[in-house]
Coordinates of C-alpha atoms in Angstrom, one line a residue:
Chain A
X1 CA 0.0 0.0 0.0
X2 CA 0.9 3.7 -0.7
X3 CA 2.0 5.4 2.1
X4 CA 0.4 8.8 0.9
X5 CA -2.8 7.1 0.7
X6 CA -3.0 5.4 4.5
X7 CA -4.0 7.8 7.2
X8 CA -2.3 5.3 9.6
X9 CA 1.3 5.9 8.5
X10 CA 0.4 9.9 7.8
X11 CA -0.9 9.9 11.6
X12 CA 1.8 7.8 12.8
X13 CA 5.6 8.0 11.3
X14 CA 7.4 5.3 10.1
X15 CA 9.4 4.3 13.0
X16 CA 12.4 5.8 10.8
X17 CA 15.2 6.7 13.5
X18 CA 14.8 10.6 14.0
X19 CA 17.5 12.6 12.4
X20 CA 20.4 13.3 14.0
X21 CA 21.1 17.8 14.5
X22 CA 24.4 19.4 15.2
X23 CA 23.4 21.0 18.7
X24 CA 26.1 22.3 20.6
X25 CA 29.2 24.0 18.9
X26 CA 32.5 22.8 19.9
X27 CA 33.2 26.0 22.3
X28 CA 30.1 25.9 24.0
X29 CA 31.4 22.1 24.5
X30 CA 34.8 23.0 25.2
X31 CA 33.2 25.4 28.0
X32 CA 30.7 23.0 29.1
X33 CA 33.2 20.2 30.2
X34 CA 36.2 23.0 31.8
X35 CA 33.8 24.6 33.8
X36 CA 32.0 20.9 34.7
X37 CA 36.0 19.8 35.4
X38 CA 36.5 23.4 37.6
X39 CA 34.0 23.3 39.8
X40 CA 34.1 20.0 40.7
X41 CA 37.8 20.5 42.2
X42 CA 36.4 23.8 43.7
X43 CA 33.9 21.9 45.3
X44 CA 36.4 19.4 47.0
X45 CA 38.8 21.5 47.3
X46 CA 36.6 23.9 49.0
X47 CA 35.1 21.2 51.2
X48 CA 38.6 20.7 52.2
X49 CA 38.8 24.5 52.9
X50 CA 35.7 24.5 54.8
X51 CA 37.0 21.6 57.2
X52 CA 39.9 24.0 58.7
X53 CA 36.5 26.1 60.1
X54 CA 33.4 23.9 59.6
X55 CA 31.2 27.4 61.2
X56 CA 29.3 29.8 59.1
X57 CA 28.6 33.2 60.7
X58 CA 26.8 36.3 59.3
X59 CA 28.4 39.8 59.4
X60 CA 32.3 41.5 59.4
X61 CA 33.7 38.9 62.1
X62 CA 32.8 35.5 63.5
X63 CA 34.9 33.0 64.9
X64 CA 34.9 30.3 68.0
X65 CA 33.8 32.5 70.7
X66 CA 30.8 33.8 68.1
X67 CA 27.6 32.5 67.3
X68 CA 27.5 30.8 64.2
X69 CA 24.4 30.2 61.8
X70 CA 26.1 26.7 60.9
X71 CA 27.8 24.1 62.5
X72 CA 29.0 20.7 61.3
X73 CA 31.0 19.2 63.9
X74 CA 31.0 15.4 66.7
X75 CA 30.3 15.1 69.9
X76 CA 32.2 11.7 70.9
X77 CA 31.5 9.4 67.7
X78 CA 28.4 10.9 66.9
X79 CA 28.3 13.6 63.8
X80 CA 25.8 16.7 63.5
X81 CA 24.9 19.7 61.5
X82 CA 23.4 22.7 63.7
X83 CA 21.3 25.2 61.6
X84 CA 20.4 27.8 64.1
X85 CA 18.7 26.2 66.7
X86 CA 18.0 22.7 64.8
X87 CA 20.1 20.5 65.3
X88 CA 20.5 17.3 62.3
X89 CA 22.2 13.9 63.6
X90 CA 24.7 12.9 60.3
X91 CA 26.7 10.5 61.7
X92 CA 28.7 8.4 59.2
X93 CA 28.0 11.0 56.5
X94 CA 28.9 14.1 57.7
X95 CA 30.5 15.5 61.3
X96 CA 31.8 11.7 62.3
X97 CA 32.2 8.7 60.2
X98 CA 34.6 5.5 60.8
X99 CA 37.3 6.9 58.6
X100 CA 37.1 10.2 59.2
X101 CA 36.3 13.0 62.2
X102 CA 36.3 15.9 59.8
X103 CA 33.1 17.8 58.8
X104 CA 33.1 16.5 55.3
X105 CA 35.0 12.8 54.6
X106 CA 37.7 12.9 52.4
X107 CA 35.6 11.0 50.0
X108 CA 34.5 14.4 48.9
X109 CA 37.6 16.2 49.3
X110 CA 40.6 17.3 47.5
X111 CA 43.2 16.3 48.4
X112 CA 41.6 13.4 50.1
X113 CA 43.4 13.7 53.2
X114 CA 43.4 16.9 55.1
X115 CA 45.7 19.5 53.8
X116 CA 44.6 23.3 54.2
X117 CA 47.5 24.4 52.6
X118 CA 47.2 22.0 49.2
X119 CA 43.5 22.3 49.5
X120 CA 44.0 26.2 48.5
X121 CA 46.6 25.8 46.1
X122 CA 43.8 23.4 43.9
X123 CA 41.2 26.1 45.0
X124 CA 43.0 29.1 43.8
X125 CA 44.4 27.5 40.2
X126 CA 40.8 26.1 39.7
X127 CA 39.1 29.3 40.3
X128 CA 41.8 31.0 37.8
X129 CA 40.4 28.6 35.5
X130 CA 37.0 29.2 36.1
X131 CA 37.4 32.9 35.5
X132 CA 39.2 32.7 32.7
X133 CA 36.7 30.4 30.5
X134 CA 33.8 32.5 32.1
X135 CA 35.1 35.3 30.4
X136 CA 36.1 33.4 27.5
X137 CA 32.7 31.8 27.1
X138 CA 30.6 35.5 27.6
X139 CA 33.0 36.8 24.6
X140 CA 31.6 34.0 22.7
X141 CA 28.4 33.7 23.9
X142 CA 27.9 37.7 22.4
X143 CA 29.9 37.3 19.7
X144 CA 28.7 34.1 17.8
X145 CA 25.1 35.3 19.7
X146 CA 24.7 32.0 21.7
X147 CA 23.2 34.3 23.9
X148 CA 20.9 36.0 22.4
X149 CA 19.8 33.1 20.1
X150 CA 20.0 29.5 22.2
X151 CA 20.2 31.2 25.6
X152 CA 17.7 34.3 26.1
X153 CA 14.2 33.7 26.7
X154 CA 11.9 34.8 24.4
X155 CA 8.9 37.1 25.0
X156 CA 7.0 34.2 24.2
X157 CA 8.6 32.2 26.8
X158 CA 8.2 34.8 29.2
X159 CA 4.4 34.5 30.1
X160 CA 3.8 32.9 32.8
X161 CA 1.1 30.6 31.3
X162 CA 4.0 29.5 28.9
X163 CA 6.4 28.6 31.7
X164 CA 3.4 27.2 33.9
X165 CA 3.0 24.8 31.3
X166 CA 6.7 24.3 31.1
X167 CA 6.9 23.7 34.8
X168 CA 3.6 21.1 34.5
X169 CA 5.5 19.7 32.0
X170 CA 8.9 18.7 33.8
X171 CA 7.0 17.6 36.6
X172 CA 5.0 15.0 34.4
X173 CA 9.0 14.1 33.0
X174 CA 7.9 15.1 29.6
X175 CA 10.6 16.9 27.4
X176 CA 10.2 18.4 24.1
X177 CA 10.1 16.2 21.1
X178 CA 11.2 15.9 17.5
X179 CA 12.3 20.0 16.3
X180 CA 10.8 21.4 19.7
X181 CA 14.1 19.3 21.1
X182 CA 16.9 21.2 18.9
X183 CA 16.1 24.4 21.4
X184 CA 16.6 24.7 25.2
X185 CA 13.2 25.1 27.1
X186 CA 12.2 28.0 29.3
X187 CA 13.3 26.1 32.3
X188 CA 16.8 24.6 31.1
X189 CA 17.4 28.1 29.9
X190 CA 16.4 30.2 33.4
X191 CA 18.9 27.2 35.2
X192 CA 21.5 27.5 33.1
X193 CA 21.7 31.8 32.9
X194 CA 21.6 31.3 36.6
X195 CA 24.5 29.7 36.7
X196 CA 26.2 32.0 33.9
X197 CA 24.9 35.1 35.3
X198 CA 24.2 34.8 39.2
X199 CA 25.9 31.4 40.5
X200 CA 29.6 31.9 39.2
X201 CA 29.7 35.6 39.1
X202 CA 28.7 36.3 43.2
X203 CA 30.8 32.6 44.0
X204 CA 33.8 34.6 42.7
X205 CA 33.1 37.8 44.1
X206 CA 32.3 36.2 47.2
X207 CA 35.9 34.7 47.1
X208 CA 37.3 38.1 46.4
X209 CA 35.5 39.4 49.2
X210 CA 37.3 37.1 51.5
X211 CA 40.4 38.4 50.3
X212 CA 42.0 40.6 52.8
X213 CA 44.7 42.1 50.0
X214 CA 41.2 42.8 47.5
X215 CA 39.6 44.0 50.8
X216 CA 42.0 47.1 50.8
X217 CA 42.0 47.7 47.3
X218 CA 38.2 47.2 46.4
X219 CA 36.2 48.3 49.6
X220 CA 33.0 47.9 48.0
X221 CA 33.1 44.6 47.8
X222 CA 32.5 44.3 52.0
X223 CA 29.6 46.4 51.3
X224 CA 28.0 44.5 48.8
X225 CA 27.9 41.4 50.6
X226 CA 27.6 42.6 54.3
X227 CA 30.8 41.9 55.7
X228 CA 33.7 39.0 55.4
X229 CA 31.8 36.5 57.0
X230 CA 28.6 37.1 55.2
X231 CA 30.8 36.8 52.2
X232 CA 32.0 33.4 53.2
X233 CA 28.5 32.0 53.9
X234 CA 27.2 32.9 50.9
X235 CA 30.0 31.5 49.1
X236 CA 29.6 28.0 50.9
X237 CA 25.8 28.6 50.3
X238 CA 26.5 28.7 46.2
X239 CA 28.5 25.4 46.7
X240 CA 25.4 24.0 47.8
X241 CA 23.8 25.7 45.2
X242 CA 25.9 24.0 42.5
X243 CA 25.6 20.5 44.3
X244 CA 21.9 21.3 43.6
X245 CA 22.3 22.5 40.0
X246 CA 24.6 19.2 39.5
X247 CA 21.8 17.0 40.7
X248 CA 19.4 18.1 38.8
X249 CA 21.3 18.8 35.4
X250 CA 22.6 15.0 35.8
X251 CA 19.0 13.9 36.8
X252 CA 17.5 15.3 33.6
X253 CA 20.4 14.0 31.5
X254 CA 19.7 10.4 33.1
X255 CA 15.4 11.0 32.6
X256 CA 16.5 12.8 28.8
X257 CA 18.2 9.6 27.5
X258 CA 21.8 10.0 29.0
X259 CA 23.2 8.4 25.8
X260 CA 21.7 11.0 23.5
X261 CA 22.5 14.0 26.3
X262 CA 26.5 12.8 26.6
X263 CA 26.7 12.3 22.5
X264 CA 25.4 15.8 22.0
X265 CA 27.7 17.6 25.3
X266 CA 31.0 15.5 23.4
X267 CA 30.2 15.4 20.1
X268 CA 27.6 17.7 19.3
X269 CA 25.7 16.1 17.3
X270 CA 21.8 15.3 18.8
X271 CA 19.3 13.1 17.7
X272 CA 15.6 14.8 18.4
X273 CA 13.5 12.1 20.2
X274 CA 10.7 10.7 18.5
X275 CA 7.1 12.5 19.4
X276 CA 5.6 10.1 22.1
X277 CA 2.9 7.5 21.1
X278 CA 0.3 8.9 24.0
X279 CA 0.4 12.7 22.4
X280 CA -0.7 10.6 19.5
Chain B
X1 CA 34.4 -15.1 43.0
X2 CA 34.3 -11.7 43.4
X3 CA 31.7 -10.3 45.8
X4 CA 30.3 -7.2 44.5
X5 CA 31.1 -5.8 48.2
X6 CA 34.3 -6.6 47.4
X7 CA 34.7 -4.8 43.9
X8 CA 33.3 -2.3 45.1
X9 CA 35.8 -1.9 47.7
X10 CA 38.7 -2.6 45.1
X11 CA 37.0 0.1 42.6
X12 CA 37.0 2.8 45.4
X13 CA 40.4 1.7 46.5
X14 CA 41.8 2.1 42.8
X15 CA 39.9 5.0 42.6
X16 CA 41.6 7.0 45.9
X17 CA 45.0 5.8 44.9
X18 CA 44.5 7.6 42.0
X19 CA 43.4 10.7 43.0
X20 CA 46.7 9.8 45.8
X21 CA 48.9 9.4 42.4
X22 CA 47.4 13.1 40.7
X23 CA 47.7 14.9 44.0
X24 CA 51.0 13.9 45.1
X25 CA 52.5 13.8 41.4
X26 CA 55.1 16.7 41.1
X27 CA 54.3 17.7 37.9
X28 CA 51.0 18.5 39.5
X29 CA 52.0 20.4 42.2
X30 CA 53.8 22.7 40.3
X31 CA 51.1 23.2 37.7
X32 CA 48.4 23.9 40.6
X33 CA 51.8 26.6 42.0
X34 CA 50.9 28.4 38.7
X35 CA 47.3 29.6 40.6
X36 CA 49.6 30.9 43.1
X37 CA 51.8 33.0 41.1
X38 CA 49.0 34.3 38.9
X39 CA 47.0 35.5 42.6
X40 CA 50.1 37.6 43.4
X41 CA 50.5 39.2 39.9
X42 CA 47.2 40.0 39.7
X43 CA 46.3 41.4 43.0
X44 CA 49.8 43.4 43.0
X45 CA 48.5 44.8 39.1
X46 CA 44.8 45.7 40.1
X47 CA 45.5 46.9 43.8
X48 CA 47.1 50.1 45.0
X49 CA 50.0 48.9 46.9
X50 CA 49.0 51.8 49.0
X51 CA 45.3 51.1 49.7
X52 CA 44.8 51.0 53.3
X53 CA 42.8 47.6 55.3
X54 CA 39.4 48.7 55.6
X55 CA 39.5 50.1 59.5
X56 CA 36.7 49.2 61.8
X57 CA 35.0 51.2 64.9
X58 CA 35.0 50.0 68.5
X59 CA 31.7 49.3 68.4
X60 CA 32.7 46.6 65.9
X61 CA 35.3 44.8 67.8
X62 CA 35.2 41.4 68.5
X63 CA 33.5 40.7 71.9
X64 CA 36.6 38.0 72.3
X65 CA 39.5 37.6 70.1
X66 CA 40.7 34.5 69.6
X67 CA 44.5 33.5 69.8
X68 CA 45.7 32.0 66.4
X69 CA 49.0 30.3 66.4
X70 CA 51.2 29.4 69.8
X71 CA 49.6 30.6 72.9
X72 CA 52.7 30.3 75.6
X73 CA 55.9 30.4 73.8
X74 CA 58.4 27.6 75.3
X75 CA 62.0 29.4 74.9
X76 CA 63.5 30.2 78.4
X77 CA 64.8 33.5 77.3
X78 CA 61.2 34.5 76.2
X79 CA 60.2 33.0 79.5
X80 CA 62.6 35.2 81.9
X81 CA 61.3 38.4 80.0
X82 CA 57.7 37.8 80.1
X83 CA 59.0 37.7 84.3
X84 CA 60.1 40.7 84.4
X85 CA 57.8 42.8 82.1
X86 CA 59.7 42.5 79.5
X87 CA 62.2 45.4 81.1
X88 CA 65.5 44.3 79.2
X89 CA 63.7 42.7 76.2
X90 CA 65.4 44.4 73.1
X91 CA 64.6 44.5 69.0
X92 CA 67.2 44.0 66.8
X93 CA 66.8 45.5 63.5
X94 CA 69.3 44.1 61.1
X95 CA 70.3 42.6 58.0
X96 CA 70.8 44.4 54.6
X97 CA 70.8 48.1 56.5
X98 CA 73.6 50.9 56.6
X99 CA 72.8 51.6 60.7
X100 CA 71.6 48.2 62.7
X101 CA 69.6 49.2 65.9
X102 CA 68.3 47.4 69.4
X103 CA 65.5 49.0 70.5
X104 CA 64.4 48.7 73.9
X105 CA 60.0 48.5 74.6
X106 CA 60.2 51.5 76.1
X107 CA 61.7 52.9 72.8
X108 CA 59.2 51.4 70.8
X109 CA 56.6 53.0 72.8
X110 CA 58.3 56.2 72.6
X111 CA 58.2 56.6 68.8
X112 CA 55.8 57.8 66.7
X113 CA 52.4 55.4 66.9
X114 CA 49.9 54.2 65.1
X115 CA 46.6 52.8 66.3
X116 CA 44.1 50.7 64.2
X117 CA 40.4 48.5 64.4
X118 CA 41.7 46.3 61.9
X119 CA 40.3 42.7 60.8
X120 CA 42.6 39.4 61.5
X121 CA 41.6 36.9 59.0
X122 CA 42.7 33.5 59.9
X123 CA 44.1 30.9 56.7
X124 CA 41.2 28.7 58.5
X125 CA 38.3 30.9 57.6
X126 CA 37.5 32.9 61.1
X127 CA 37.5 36.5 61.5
X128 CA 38.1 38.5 64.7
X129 CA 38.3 42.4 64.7
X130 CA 41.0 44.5 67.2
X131 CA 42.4 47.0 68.3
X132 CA 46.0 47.6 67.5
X133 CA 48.8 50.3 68.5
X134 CA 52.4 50.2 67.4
X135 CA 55.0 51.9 65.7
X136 CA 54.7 51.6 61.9
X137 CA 57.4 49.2 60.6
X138 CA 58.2 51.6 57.3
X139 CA 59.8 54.2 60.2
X140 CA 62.0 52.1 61.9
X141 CA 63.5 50.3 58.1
X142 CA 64.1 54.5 57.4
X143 CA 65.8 55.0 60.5
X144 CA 68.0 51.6 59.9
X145 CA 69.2 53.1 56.6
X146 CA 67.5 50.2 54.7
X147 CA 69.7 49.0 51.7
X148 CA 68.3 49.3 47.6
X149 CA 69.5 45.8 48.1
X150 CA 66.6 44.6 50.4
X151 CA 63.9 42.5 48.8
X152 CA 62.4 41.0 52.1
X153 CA 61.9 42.3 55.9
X154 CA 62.0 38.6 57.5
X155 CA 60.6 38.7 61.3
X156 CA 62.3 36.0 63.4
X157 CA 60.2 35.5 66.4
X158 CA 60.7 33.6 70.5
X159 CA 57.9 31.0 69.5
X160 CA 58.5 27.1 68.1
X161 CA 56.2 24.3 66.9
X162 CA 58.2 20.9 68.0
X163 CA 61.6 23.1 68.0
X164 CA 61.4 24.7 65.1
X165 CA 61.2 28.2 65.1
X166 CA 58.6 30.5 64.2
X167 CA 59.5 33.3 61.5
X168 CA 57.4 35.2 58.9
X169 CA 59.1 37.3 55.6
X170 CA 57.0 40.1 53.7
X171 CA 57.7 41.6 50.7
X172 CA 59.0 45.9 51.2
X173 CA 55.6 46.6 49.7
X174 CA 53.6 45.1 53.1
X175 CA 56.3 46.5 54.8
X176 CA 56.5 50.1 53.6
X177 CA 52.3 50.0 53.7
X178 CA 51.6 52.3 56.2
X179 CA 49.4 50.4 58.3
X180 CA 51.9 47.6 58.6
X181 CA 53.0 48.2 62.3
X182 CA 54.7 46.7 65.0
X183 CA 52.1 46.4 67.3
X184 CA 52.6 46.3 72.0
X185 CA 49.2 47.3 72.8
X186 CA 45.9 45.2 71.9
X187 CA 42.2 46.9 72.6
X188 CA 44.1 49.3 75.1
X189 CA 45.9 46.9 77.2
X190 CA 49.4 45.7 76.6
X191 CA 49.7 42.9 74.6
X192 CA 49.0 39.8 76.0
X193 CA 51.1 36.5 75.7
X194 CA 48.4 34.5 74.0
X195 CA 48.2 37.4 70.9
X196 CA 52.3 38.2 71.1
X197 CA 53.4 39.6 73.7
X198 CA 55.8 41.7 74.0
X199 CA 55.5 42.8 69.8
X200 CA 53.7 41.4 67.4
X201 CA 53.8 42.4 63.5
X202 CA 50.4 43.2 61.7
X203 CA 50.5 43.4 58.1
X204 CA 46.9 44.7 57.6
X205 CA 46.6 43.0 54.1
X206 CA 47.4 39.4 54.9
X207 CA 46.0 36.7 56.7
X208 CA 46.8 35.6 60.4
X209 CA 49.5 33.3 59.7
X210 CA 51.7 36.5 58.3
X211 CA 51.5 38.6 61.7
X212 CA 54.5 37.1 63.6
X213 CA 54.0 37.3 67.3
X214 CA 56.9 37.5 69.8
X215 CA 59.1 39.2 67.3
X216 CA 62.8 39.3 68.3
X217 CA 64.6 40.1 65.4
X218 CA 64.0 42.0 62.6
X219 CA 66.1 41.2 58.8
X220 CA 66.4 42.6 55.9
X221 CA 67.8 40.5 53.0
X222 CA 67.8 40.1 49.2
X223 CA 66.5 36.7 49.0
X224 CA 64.4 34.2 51.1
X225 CA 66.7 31.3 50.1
X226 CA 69.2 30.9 52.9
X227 CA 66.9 31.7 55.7
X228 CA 66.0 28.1 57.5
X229 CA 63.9 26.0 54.6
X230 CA 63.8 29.1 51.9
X231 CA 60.0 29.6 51.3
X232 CA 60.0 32.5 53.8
X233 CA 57.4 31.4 56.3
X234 CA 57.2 28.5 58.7
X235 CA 54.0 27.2 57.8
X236 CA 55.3 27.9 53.8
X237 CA 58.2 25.5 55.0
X238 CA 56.4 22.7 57.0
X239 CA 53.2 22.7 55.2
X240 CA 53.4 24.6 52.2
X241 CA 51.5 27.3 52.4
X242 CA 51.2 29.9 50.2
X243 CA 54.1 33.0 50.6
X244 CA 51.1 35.2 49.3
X245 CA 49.0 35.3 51.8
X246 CA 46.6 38.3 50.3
X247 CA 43.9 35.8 49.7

């Protein structure tokens, strides 16, 4: 039988595999998988930063004699985290484990024994990295317009029916098929300009704020973020914030088709799903 | 048979010995000492060598400042002076200068001064905010005649860790900066043992590990190479700290 003349095959597509797109050019790649590499090791490297002082205070000072917002510490052989007056057992995880009294085991650390010193000589070449491939990436990003094409959201996109339905969407784990799959959605693109735009910018100028030397030289900076110790908080509160991001970029990759997702992030080249049979 | 317990195990254990191998590799280490030298080029480009710490009020001072570093040093010598007030404790000012003084704490107290609410920032992470008076370090290195030769002031101090002794080096930039002082009196009191006493350096720009306490000598040289292990600092020697300690 002629295809052209069954409604059965015009309703429903041969199950010809979908055609593969060329997605992601090779420097958004390149950036993609430096920055993924950089702030993992400032993530261990920081955890092994934050085990020389496992306390979190707000304001211009805070240290053992001061009261501190966050705690992760052991009493005998038992771990905790204190967050202001609640207090979290996380023995064997966090605080206390058999291998380890430190706040965070050096499973998650670099280097993974403690070494305050080592620990900030991978911080402080990583977060040269990091800076230097942000600004490489933003150059691109305007200049190729990345940005203003893949990245920005659209007026369309905008109203807040649109991303309602973007939101219902996700939450029913179902992702744009066939052409609708060769752009970011609304979502993807709000998490991933927060990352560009608000996450890496403030965790470096939080850094900067805890820098006595850029103290002097860029006063402001205190201001901005209400003191040293404010600064540090909200620099270990964006680590927690990428740990977040991580979860849920890798989570969406795994629910996506991680196949597909890790083809298109090394390769670029994409293959759009095939519209599901129940939209049918 | 393997259990999948014990791959597990032997995956993890393969796993950390590598991370062992990429951390302690040499070739490593000296790329990550790249980080290093690019945070002290491009502070010392972007900042005014002369921008002052930002100072504090009283109202902002820390309710209890913490001591960082040895709290009692051991040495006899430092022991006898603490005694007796510290009545024939002297400062030597030496090294690469055209007039080498000893300088009594009565002296010290007698020169020009310098008080400060500055913020200590500990390598650790902690803050604590005090008050400091002292003479500023860039007078006494004018008064010594201080050589074009002089790279380094390098602070030898009465303290030890397990017998080796304490000492701290800062470039003449810290120590021309004029709130870079050698400080006797903490939040009006003299300074007490736990934070220095009798003279402790404070180097406004740096974090806690750079402001020798119990400062006994005073050098100025060309290079840090000969001066016990050669990277300028005790903790740079034992544990490898950074020199730069601006960050």
């Amino acid at each position: 039988m002629d295809a052209e003349t069954s409604p059965v095959t015009l309703q429903n597509p041969p199950e010809a595999p979908q055609k593969l797109v060329y997605r992601s050019r090779l420097p958004v790649r390149i950036w993609h998988w430096l920055n993924a590499l950089s702030i993992f090791a400032l993530l261990m490297s920081g955890a092994t930063i934050f085990n020389a002082h496992p306390r979190l205070y707000w304001g211009k000072f805070g240290a053992n004699y001061d009261q501190p917002w966050l705690v992760i510490g052991k009493r005998g052989q038992e771990g905790f985290l204190a967050l202001g007056g609640l207090e979290i057992p996380t023995t064997g995880f966090l605080g206390y484990t058999p291998y380890s009294t430190k706040a965070i085991p050096p499973l998650f650390t670099i280097p993974n024994y403690y070494s305050l010193a080592e620990g900030r000589q991978w911080h402080f070449f990583f977060a040269w990295v990091l800076v230097i491939s942000l600004i490489a990436f933003l150059i691109y990003a305007i200049l190729s317009k990345h940005l203003s094409r893949h990245l920005a959201i659209t007026s369309e996109e905008r109203k807040p029916s649109h991303l309602w339905q973007d939101i219902k969407q996700h939450a029913r784990l179902r992702f744009p098929t066939g052409e609708a799959a060769r752009a970011y959605n609304p979502l993807q693109k709000i998490a991933y300009l927060g990352v560009i735009f608000v996450l890496i910018p403030v965790v470096i100028l939080t850094g900067m704020t805890m820098s006595p030397n850029l103290n002097a030289a860029f006063p402001f900076l205190l201001d901005i973020f209400g003191g040293r110790q404010s600064a540090r908080s909200i620099h270990f509160l964006c680590a927690a914030a990428f740990c977040a991001f991580i979860f849920i970029h890798l989570l969406m990759v795994v629910l996506a088709g991680p196949i597909n997702e890790l083809r298109s992030i090394v390769t670029g080249w994409y293959r759009l799903p095939s519209a599901r049979k129940d939209l049918l | 048979m393997i259990s999948r317990r014990g791959a597990l195990i032997g995956a993890s254990g393969l796993l950390l010995s590598g991370c062992d191998r990429i951390t302690t590799s040499p070739t490593v280490r000296k790329m990550l000492t790249l980080g290093e030298k690019a945070t002290l080029t491009g502070q010392r480009l972007v900042t005014d060598r002369n921008a002052l710490a930002p100072e504090f009020t009283r109202a902002d001072l820390s309710p209890r400042f913490r001591v960082n570093g040895n709290f009692m040093p051991k040495s006899p010598i430092h022991a006898s002076h603490l005694a007796n007030g510290f009545a024939d404790w002297k400062l030597e000012v030496g090294g690469l200068v055209g007039r080498p003084m000893t300088l009594t704490l009565a002296q010290l107290k007698a020169a020009p001064q310098r008080t400060q609410i500055t913020r200590h920032d500990c390598v650790e992470g902690w803050s604590a905010i005090g008050e400091w008076t002292g003479v500023p370090l860039a007078l006494l290195l004018r008064q010594t005649k201080i050589s074009d030769k002089a790279q380094y002031i390098v602070f030898h101090c009465a303290d030890d860790f397990s017998g080796i002794p304490y000492y701290e080096s800062i470039d003449l930039i810290d120590a021309m900066h004029p709130q870079t002082i050698l400080a006797h009196t903490m939040n009006r009191q003299p300074l007490p043992v736990g934070h220095g006493a009798p003279v402790r350096l404070r180097v406004e720009r740096a974090l806690g590990y750079k402001q020798a306490k119990y400062v006994m000598r005073i050098e100025a040289v060309a290079s840090l190479a000969g001066i016990h292990g050669g990277k300028g600092g005790y903790w740079e020697d034992r544990s490898g700290y950074q020199w730069f300690a601006g960050i």
